[in-house]
Short mmCIF file of C-alpha atoms in Angstrom, two decimals:
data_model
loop_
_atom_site.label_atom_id
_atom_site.label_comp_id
_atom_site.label_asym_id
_atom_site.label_seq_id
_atom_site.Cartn_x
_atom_site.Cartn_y
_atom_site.Cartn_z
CA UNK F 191 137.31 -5.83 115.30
CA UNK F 192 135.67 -9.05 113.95
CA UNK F 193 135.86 -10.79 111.09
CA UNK F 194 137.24 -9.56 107.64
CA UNK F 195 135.03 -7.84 105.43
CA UNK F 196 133.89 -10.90 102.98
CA UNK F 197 134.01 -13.69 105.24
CA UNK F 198 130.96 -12.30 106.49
CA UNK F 199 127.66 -12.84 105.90
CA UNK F 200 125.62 -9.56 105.43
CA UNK F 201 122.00 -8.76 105.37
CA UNK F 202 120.55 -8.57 102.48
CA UNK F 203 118.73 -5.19 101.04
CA UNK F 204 116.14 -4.83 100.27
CA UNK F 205 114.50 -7.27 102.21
CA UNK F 206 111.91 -9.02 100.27
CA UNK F 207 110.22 -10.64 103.47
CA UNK F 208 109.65 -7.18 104.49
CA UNK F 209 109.27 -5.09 101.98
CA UNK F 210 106.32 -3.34 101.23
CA UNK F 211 106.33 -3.10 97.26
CA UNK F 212 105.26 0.37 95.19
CA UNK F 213 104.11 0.72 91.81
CA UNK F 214 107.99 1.88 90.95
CA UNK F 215 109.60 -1.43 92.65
CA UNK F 216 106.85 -3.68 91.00
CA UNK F 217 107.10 -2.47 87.47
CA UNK F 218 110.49 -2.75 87.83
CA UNK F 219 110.95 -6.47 88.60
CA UNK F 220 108.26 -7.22 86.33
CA UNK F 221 110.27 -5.81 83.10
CA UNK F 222 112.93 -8.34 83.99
CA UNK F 223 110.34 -11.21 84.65
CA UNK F 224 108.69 -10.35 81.26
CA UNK F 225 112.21 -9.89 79.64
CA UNK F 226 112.71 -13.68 80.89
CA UNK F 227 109.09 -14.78 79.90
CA UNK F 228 109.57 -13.27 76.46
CA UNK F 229 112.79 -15.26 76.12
CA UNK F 230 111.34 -18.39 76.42
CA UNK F 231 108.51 -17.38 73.68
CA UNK F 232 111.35 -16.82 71.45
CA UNK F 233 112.10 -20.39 71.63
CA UNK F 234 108.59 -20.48 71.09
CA UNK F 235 108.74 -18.79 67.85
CA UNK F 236 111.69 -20.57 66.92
CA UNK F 237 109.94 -24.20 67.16
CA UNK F 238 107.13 -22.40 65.12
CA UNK F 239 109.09 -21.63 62.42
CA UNK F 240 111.06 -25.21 62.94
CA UNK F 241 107.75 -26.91 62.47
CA UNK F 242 106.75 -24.66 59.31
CA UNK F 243 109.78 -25.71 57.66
CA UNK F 244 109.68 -29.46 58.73
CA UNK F 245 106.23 -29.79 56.81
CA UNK F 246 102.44 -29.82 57.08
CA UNK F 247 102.02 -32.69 59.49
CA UNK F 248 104.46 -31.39 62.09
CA UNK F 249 102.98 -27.95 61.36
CA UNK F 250 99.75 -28.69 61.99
CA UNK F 251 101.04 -30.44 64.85
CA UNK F 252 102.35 -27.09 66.44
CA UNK F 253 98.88 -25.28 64.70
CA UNK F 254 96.75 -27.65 67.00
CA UNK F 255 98.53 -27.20 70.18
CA UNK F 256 98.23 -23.51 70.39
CA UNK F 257 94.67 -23.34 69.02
CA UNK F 258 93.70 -25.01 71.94
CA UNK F 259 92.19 -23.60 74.81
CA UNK F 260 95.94 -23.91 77.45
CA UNK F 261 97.71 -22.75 74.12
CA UNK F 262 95.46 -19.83 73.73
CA UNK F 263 96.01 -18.86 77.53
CA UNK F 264 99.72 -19.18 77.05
CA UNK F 265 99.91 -16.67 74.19
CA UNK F 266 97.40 -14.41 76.06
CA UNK F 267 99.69 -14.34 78.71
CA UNK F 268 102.81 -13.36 76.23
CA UNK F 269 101.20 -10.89 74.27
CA UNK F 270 100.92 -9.19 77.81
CA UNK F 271 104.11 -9.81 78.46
CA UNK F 272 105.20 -8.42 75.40
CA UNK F 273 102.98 -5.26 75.87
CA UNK F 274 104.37 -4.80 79.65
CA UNK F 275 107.81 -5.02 78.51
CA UNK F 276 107.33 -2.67 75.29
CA UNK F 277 105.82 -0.11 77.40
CA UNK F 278 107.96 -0.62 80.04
CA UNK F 279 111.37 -0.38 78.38
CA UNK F 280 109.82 2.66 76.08
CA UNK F 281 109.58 3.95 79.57
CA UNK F 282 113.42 3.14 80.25
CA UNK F 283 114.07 4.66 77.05
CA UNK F 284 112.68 8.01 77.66
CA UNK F 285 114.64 7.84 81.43
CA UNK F 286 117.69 7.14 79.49
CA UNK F 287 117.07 10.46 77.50
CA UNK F 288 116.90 11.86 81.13
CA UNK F 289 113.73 12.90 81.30
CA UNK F 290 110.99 12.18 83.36
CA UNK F 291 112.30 11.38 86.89
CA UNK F 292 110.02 13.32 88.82
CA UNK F 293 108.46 11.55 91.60
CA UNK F 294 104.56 12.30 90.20
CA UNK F 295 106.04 11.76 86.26
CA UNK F 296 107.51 8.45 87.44
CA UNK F 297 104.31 7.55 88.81
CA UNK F 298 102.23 8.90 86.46
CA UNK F 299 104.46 7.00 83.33
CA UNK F 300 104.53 3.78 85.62
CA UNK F 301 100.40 3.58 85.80
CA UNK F 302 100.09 4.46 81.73
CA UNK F 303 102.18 1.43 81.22
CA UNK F 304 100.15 -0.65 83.24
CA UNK F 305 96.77 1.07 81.68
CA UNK F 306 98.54 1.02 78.11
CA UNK F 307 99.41 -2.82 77.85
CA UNK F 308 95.91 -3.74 79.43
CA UNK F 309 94.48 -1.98 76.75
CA UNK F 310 96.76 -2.94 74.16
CA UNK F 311 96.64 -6.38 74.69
CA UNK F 312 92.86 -6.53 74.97
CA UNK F 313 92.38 -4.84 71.12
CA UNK F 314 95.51 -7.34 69.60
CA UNK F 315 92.81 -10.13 70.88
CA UNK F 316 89.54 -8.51 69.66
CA UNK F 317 91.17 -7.64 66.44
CA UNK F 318 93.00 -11.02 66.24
CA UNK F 319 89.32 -12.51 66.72
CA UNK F 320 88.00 -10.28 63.83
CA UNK F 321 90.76 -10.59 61.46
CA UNK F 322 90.20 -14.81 61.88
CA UNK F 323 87.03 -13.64 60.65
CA UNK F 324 87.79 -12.24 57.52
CA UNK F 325 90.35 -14.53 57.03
CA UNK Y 660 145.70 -7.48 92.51
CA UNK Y 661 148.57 -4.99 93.60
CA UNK Y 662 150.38 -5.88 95.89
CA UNK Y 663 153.26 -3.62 97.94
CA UNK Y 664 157.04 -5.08 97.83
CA UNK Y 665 158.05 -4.68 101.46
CA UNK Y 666 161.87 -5.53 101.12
CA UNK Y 667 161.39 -8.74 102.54
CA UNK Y 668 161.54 -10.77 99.73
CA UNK Y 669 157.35 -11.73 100.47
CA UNK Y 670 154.34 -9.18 99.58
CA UNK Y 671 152.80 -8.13 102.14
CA UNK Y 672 148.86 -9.04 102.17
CA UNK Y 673 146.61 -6.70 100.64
CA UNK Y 674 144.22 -5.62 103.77
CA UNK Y 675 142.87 -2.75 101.43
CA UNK Y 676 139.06 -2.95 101.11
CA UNK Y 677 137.21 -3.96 97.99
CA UNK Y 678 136.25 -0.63 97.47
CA UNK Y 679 139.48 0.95 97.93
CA UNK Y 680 140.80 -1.89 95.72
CA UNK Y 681 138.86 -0.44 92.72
CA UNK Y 682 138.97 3.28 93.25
CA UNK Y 683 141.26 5.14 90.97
CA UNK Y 684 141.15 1.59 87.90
CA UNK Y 685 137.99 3.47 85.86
CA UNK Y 686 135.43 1.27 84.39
CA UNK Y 687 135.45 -2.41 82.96
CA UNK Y 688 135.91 -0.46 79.82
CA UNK Y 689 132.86 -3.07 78.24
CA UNK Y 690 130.30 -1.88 80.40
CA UNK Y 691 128.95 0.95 78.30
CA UNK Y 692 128.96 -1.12 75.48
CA UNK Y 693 126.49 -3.47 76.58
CA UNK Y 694 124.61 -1.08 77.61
CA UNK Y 695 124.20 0.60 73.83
CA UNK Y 696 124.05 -2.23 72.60
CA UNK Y 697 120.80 -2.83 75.08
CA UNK Y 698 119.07 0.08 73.76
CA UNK Y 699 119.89 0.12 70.25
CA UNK Y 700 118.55 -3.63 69.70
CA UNK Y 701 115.26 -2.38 71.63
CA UNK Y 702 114.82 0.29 69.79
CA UNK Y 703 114.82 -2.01 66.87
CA UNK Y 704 112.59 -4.42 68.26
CA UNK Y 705 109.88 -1.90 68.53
CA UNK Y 706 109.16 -1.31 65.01
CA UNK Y 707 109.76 -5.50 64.32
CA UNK Y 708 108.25 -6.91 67.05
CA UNK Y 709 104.74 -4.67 66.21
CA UNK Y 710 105.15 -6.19 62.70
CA UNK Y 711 105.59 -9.55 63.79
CA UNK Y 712 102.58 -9.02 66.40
CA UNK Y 713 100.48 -7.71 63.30
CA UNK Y 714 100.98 -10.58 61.07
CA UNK Y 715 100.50 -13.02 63.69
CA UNK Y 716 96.90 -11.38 64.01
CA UNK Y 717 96.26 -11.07 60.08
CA UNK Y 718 97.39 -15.07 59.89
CA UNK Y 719 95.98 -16.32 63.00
CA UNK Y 720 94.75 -19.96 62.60
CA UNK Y 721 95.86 -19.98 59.40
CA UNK Y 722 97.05 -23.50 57.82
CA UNK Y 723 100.32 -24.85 56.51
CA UNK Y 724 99.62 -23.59 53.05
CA UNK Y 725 98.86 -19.81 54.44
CA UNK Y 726 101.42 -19.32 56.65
CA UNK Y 727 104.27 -20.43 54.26
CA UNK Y 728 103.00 -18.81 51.39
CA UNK Y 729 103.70 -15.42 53.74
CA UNK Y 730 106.89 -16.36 54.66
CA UNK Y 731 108.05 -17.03 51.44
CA UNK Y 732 107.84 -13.30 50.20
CA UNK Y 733 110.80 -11.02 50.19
CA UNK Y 734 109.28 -8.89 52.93
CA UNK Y 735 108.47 -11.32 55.42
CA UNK Y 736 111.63 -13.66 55.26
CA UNK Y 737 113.67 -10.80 55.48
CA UNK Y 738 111.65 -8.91 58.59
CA UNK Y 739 111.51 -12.29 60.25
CA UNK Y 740 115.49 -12.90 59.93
CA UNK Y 741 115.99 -9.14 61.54
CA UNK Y 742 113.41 -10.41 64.26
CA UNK Y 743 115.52 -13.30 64.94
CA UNK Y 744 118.64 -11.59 65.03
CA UNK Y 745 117.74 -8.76 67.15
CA UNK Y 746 115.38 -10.51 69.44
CA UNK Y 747 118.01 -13.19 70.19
CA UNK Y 748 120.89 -9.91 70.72
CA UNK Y 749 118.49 -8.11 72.87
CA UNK Y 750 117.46 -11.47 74.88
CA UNK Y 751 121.32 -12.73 75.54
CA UNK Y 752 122.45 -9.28 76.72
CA UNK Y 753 119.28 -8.72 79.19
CA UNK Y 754 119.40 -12.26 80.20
CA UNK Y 755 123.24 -11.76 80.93
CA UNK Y 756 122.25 -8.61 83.27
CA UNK Y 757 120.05 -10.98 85.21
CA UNK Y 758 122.50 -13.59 85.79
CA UNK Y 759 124.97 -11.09 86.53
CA UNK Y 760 123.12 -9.20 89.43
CA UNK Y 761 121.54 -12.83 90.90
CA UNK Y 762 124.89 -15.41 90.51
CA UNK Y 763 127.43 -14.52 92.76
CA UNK Y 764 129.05 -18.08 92.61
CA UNK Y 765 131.81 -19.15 90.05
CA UNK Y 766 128.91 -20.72 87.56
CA UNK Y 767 128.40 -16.94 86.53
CA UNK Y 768 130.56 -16.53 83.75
CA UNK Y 769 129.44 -20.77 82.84
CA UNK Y 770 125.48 -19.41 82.80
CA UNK Y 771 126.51 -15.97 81.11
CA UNK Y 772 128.56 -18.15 77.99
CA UNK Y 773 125.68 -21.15 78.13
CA UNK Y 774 123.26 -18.30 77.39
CA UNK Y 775 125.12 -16.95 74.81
CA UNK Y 776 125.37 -20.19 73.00
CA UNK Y 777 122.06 -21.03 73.79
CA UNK Y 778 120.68 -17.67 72.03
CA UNK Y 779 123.35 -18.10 69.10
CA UNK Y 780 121.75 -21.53 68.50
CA UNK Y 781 117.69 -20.38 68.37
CA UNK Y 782 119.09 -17.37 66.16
CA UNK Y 783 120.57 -19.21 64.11
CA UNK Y 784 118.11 -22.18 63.56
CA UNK Y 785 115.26 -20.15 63.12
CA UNK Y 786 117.29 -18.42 60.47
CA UNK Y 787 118.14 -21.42 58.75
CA UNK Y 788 114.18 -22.54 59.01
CA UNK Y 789 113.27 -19.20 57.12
CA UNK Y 790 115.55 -20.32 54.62
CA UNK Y 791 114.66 -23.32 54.04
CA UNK Y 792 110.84 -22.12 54.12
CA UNK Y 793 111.70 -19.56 51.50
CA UNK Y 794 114.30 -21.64 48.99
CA UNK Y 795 112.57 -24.79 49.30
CA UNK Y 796 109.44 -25.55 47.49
#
């Protein structure tokens, strides 16, 4: 006998060197890295609201920064953030009913979230674009 | 931590595993309230967030004037203070799942409270900005 239990140090699993990633591992991290993402937008949407009630200048301030062409790509990249982790934790929700573990249901729920917040997020901007329209 | 009295006045060490430590103590007792309280602030969050997502469409690039005007109705002050409240909830409990699974050391239960406060704070001060937005002016 060696060492005691804790002292030592133990590989790690999974091995992320290693490991060759499915659809089911991928979507999984990726909830928790859009959870985080979406986190920092709410400090986002905090400073938005911040700037509306500081006044016009600092407003416009804010206004300008996103209506530029980085802040555009950085609230393209939320809204699919926020779709991926919608769909994604409606997902959980439905496993948390119990249903749906399956190996072909949990693959076949795991690509419509990928399909459904590519498509989602694609019509929020072309209807975004035609509501500034009308607007 | 249980430990044996042997008679000789000193407890003898605990050699027990980990695992054999925590058989037969039952849960944290907290655990299933987090995770409730996980769910019920998503399922929340659906119906608000899609709101929130919609305006933000309807009042893309609009100016100062716009944007306050809408925030000053009943509705939208009220749906935004939900969003706030539930967002920040649902945000501090996933974020403290994260820290909890990745920080072994002893800053866990430091990051898990500094999160906390941190999400307390935004909550509350984009609260207080949708009240000053709506009283104000």
């Amino acid at each position: 006998m060696s060492r005691p239990t804790q002292g030592r140090i133990r590989p790690l699993s999974p091995n992320v060197q290693i490991y060759r990633p499915q659809l089911t591992s991928v979507l999984s991290i990726a909830n928790r890295i859009t959870g985080i993402v979406l986190s920092i937008f709410g400090v986002g949407l905090v400073t938005w609201l911040v700037a509306a009630a500081a006044g016009p200048e600092v407003y416009s301030a804010f206004h300008d920064i996103m209506a530029s062409w980085p802040g555009q790509i950085v609230l393209f990249g939320g809204s699919f953030a926020f779709f991926l982790h919608l769909t994604g934790g409606i997902r959980h929700l439905v496993w948390d009913s119990g249903r749906g573990f399956q190996l072909g249901t949990i693959y076949r729920s795991g690509w419509l979230v990928i399909v459904a917040s590519v498509a989602l997020t694609v019509a929020a901007w072309i209807a975004s674009r035609f509501m500034l329209g009308v607007h | 931590m249980a430990r044996r009295y042997t008679g000789t006045g000193k407890p003898a060490p605990d050699n027990r595993s980990p695992f054999a430590r925590a058989t037969g103590l039952g849960s944290a007792k907290t655990g299933v309230e987090h995770w409730w309280a996980q769910r019920a602030s998503a399922i929340a969050l659906v119906p608000l967030t899609l709101w929130f997502i919609a305006m933000l469409m309807v009042h893309v690039g609009s100016d100062y004037a716009t944007a306050t005007a809408w925030l000053r109705t009943l509705p939208a002050a009220t749906l935004m203070i939900l969003l706030l409240a539930m967002l920040f909830y649902h945000a501090a409990l996933g974020l403290q799942v994260v820290i909890e699974d990745y920080v072994h050391s002893s800053m866990k239960f430091a990051a898990i409270v500094l999160i906390r406060l941190v999400c307390l704070v935004l909550a509350l001060a984009g609260i207080v900005a949708v009240f000053r937005i709506a009283l104000i002016r």
